Amino acid sequence: MAETTTPAPPREDGRADDELRPVRITRNWLDHAAGSVLVEFGRTRVLCAASASEGVPRWRKGSGLGWVTAEYAMLPASTHTRSDRESVKGRIGGRTHEISRLVGRSLRAVVDYRAMGENTIQLDCDVLQADGGTRTAAITGAYVALADAAASLGVSNALTDSVAAVSVGIIDGVPRLDLPYVEDVRAETDMNVVMTGAGTFVEVQGTAEGAAFTRAELDALLGLAERGCADLTRLQREALDG
Amino acid sequence: MAETTTPAPPREDGRADDELRPVRITRNWLDHAAGSVLVEFGRTRVLCAASASEGVPRWRKGSGLGWVTAEYAMLPASTHTRSDRESVKGRIGGRTHEISRLVGRSLRAVVDYRAMGENTIQLDCDVLQADGGTRTAAITGAYVALADAAASLGVSNALTDSVAAVSVGIIDGVPRLDLPYVEDVRAETDMNVVMTGAGTFVEVQGTAEGAAFTRAELDALLGLAERGCADLTRLQREALDG
Amino acid sequence: MAETTTPAPPREDGRADDELRPVRITRNWLDHAAGSVLVEFGRTRVLCAASASEGVPRWRKGSGLGWVTAEYAMLPASTHTRSDRESVKGRIGGRTHEISRLVGRSLRAVVDYRAMGENTIQLDCDVLQADGGTRTAAITGAYVALADAAASLGVSNALTDSVAAVSVGIIDGVPRLDLPYVEDVRAETDMNVVMTGAGTFVEVQGTAEGAAFTRAELDALLGLAERGCADLTRLQREALDG
Amino acid sequence: MAETTTPAPPREDGRADDELRPVRITRNWLDHAAGSVLVEFGRTRVLCAASASEGVPRWRKGSGLGWVTAEYAMLPASTHTRSDRESVKGRIGGRTHEISRLVGRSLRAVVDYRAMGENTIQLDCDVLQADGGTRTAAITGAYVALADAAASLGVSNALTDSVAAVSVGIIDGVPRLDLPYVEDVRAETDMNVVMTGAGTFVEVQGTAEGAAFTRAELDALLGLAERGCADLTRLQREALDG
Amino acid sequence: MAETTTPAPPREDGRADDELRPVRITRNWLDHAAGSVLVEFGRTRVLCAASASEGVPRWRKGSGLGWVTAEYAMLPASTHTRSDRESVKGRIGGRTHEISRLVGRSLRAVVDYRAMGENTIQLDCDVLQADGGTRTAAITGAYVALADAAASLGVSNALTDSVAAVSVGIIDGVPRLDLPYVEDVRAETDMNVVMTGAGTFVEVQGTAEGAAFTRAELDALLGLAERGCADLTRLQREALDG
Amino acid sequence: MAETTTPAPPREDGRADDELRPVRITRNWLDHAAGSVLVEFGRTRVLCAASASEGVPRWRKGSGLGWVTAEYAMLPASTHTRSDRESVKGRIGGRTHEISRLVGRSLRAVVDYRAMGENTIQLDCDVLQADGGTRTAAITGAYVALADAAASLGVSNALTDSVAAVSVGIIDGVPRLDLPYVEDVRAETDMNVVMTGAGTFVEVQGTAEGAAFTRAELDALLGLAERGCADLTRLQREALDG
């Protein structure tokens, strides 16, 4: 890892290895939803909508506890080459399932169900344009939509912390932060990290796409992710204060 | 129809009965698709993406003819109350099917398949926010995205005309143009009309939601639609020239 | 439209342009259903069964209102070339969905839900043989089955009028009534019109299959449909009186 | 079995225990299919259509052998209480699957695939009205439709024999032939038997609905079935000669 | 049948024609289920698990009666050539449906629902390795698992008898008991017979795979099956006593 | 983490915190598959079968490269409370999808596709009994089955290393190795780690079930996993040598 004597080539978009893409968080992008955010990580663009409703799913009725759930999906034309619509195929693909579950778990890590009362907030993260890091953008934006929806229900105290996510990976032996599509497809190792505002870990998902990675490489990636999530936490706070 | 002696109450948004909502057509809203348009009819907002690809479906191979097809869908949080995701339900609802077919037929009415050559253009119309008239906005925006995609393939001559669509309806006995949601739910009769730039009809779909309608009412609605489609045709031309 | 100096060729079956095919309405074709009709428009043969049951769907319980719904389907061997069974494919096609919804809406236009009380009538329109105009035959026959089912429930007064439907189209520039398959596939424009016994419109669905149509052509088609529906209304009345 | 000292009550419809219901076989009931039969066993009414096409399924191509397959289904209103449509439920039930397979196997027992050449005949057996014995009526009628379709392909010699089927059962301890619905629901044992014109067995499917049955009872049921199938074989021959 | 003057070749595994394969019934193969059995008929290996739960399906609530149901499935690698997973295909095949229903019916033949009380026992029969006779092994093993589950619920008296099943068939004109795969694929006639411990019949399912079979052949097969089921009944008793 | 002054309670099964459950790897458990392993981690029991076939999926034809894929599933009665069968539900759940993908990715990390040639190996991991750690047992066992299948194809050199997996977690503040169900449900943090025989990482998937975890806790868990995977690697080697 990065122990090469010849320096690695610079990133195509000129960023430093530990630098995020330009991040934009636009609140209230929709009129109907309780919270809605258009989040952009570079050219990746995800619409995160939080729908609030009274009551909880049947299996939770009478518990006094709230519920938060999430669905992730990509519009067909969001990808470089159009992908088929899952509603038309009649089944949700494994990747979609996996990311929906990840987004839900990540948000629930900062929810105090008792403080929510028996209310449900449903997050919908729809990728309008994909350029790498859609799941991490989804989590980062969804948290802000969730905060707005919680406020609309008068239960802002049900959020015990914020949550943000970023991708890291090793490209040409160099650990890098926040991979766009062109880096993502070339990454030897790819990791998504979800962290709280307090700097603790909610999810760590690392995959060797090419060669397996060493403990030292893993440690370097975790360090980058800690830095990236701290930056995103600040941007979330600014958006909510704005 | 409109034979009431007491004048009908004005429209909630202050428009004249034969006036469109503010229409906005933003081209190139996406980076990957061959053509993409964010079309807005008031608060209704539809993302229309046209993906161009070489080749045609198998049943058309070797014919020398192109193909144009369309899919329509609503994001879950686009509606006043969140609606379930069709990919999760595992089946497409009748309304979605119906509108996808309508959009496809409407666009194909102005396509010269031979001039296209064996290329396919796939339109995706995704409703980001729904406030009535989503299918007519979809058709109107999709035509512009189609024109851009045809240009990108170098087959602009494959479009023999433009196509636009508008809704009309009778509310409190008064025929009105371009219904927002609050009028749509109260309409006694609801009609969607698709027309070419030349002023001929591609589709006429009228439904009595309440009482059946007379021939005179039908004639009045058709007249309103002719006017609305003419306005939309002009706005499409401006967008494409812009 | 029809302004050609050379006269159009006569219809293959020798009918006048404004003449229906031989129509036969056979009541009580089944033993179990509350109402059942075998309706024939020429060689098109549709079995319409109305099943009556106490109670209404859950979303309507306690409202004091009844419910009427319909499903349309084609037997595999009903078409010129066998078509696959939708139950085997595991999903209902767009066309089937669309027609089922059309039949239901058309019938509901003449139903007084309050007079029905909390009862449900379910119409099943199964095409035994298809030769054009299956949806219009289905609506025309289903009304008669509905009337019998309403009588069996003792709520004949819940039907405020009758409803009938017919197809019209432009073939070789000539507007014609009640198209069989051979005309349907050649039609430049194809329109299905649903009307009440009182002569008002319930549904108008016109589609340009080839060239878009002018307002004058549209007016001519509507005129033909008015005549055809009036004839069908008379035949329905005779069947119910018979 | 039948060892009761008090005589069993007569059948509701007055038939002898070894007597078939009135059977009617109407050929050419449809215009498009290569063979079509409306078969009636009393009030049970099944439409059997045989569609012939050149070629065979992919897995059989180049073998020089033909193929025969069958699908069975019930119209929703065919039953005493309306049953849901399997296309709407999105899946075929176990009973439907089972009977479709039974009909196909039964017909294939008398087919010489080599004599057929690479042609396919697809049987569709749709129950228009159900009053017990629908699967046996379907097989009996389908054979006649198959014979007509084979003739239309010029391969009548591909049928090595005829095939017919009948139900038998034990009601109140008495073995009876050809059970209508009222007997079927009360039967302690229910058996469907498929036989060739030559009097050999193709399928025997016996089920204890209530108490398990003895070998002696089984033997008595088989005897009744042999008689019933012989009668049906004669009726099939008359229909084909007629 | 078997009237050949040249003696039939011996069975590949050296068994007598009326001899079962080595049968092994291993109880308590799982830790969680109320009853579980690994049953082996030669190389055929089926895991039968009986899950007991309080309560019955909704349509049976308040009746005071219990319920027993069964599902059968094959692991993909259980067959000679891997078969696709039905969960992945998204639908259960006809054969699986058919056998699940057969297993359930067979077990229910010896259940006294009233003695069970409102409890449910669900049998799962999963084929780990298939070498012919999987459905008969499943029934035979499932009975033992059912007995253990009934005991765990304290309702052993709800089983009025035992039930076992075996396959028989005609190979090269010779009736044989308990067919392994190599015989099964060559059988002219194939029959599965389910019997009670008392020697009465629950199910008889015979199919002519090649030529139709005579009454004499049928009688010979039934005789073999009676003997085989008697042997299996003894082995079940020994397993439950062991 | 583990900084409590009161010592943590010992594990229910008496193991040290860094000790695996008894692991058993039984090769050749099935007769038909090219490789098959029953792997046991304590009471968790997974049947791993590797089916080898010539040829590759269509999208890979002519590439000269092989393919390895995997499916994971649980038998209904494998869990403490019976779970519904996914084939019956008609769709695969998110968890199943996720684990199938994980198993496939993990194995592919040690496959040299070019050395495989155009052959496919399909792994089926079916959980017969679940007591925590089913996915890690599946990966560990599947590797051994894969090795046997590769040998049967004569391409043992296509495996560049071995792969094994283990779960780790924090229970009552104490990091522990290889969690059984009772620990898994109580874990504050749960991590699955997949490693090569050479000690590099293939997958790291950590999830905060309760409180988010610190970097120090993450480091401790990774250390435990390294130790556990090394032990499993040794056991795999012994099994393959045995």
XYZ file of C-alpha atoms in Angstrom, chain A residues 29-33 38 43 45 47 49-51 71-73 75-82 84-92 122-126 128-131, chain B residues 29-33 38 43 45 47 49-51 71-73 75-82 84-92 122-126 128-131:
82
model
C -36.744 20.000 -2.338
C -40.275 18.583 -2.332
C -43.565 20.084 -1.168
C -45.421 17.094 0.265
C -42.880 15.093 2.294
C -31.445 16.670 -2.668
C -22.266 14.394 -9.900
C -27.449 13.127 -6.967
C -33.344 12.599 -3.612
C -37.638 12.057 1.185
C -38.877 11.392 4.693
C -42.591 10.662 5.040
C -35.906 2.184 0.748
C -33.185 2.854 -1.806
C -33.597 2.670 -5.561
C -33.862 5.593 -11.589
C -33.220 3.655 -14.812
C -31.424 6.522 -16.530
C -29.327 7.431 -13.504
C -26.530 5.088 -14.505
C -23.995 5.442 -17.318
C -25.856 2.801 -19.263
C -29.611 2.594 -18.626
C -33.852 -2.014 -16.228
C -36.595 -0.888 -13.903
C -37.013 -3.249 -10.955
C -40.779 -2.741 -10.887
C -40.909 -3.994 -14.463
C -38.684 -6.967 -13.708
C -41.073 -7.749 -10.855
C -38.378 -8.249 -8.302
C -35.881 -6.204 -6.386
C -40.205 6.221 6.053
C -37.150 7.301 4.107
C -37.057 7.038 0.319
C -33.653 7.489 -1.258
C -33.948 7.633 -5.019
C -31.441 10.550 -9.803
C -27.878 10.386 -11.087
C -25.182 7.885 -10.136
C -21.491 8.628 -10.153
C -30.900 17.899 -16.385
C -28.847 14.683 -16.329
C -25.325 13.972 -17.512
C -25.562 10.417 -18.841
C -28.809 10.219 -20.837
C -37.119 18.292 -16.027
C -45.864 22.011 -8.843
C -42.407 17.880 -11.682
C -37.951 13.925 -14.952
C -34.809 10.847 -19.693
C -34.217 9.478 -23.166
C -31.628 6.726 -23.465
C -41.988 3.846 -19.037
C -43.772 6.043 -16.512
C -43.517 5.763 -12.747
C -41.561 8.139 -6.804
C -43.171 7.029 -3.526
C -42.961 10.443 -1.902
C -44.153 12.319 -4.976
C -47.789 12.084 -3.927
C -49.617 13.911 -1.163
C -49.628 10.722 0.866
C -46.717 8.371 0.283
C -45.945 2.094 -1.967
C -43.089 1.363 -4.315
C -44.148 -0.894 -7.183
C -40.792 -2.677 -7.239
C -41.397 -3.672 -3.626
C -44.953 -4.807 -4.333
C -43.477 -6.906 -7.130
C -45.998 -5.830 -9.694
C -46.838 -2.758 -11.681
C -36.172 4.465 -24.395
C -38.011 7.191 -22.501
C -38.212 7.126 -18.720
C -40.706 9.519 -17.178
C -40.345 9.562 -13.414
C -40.658 13.525 -8.737
C -43.628 15.514 -7.488
C -47.283 15.027 -8.393
C -49.855 17.772 -8.435
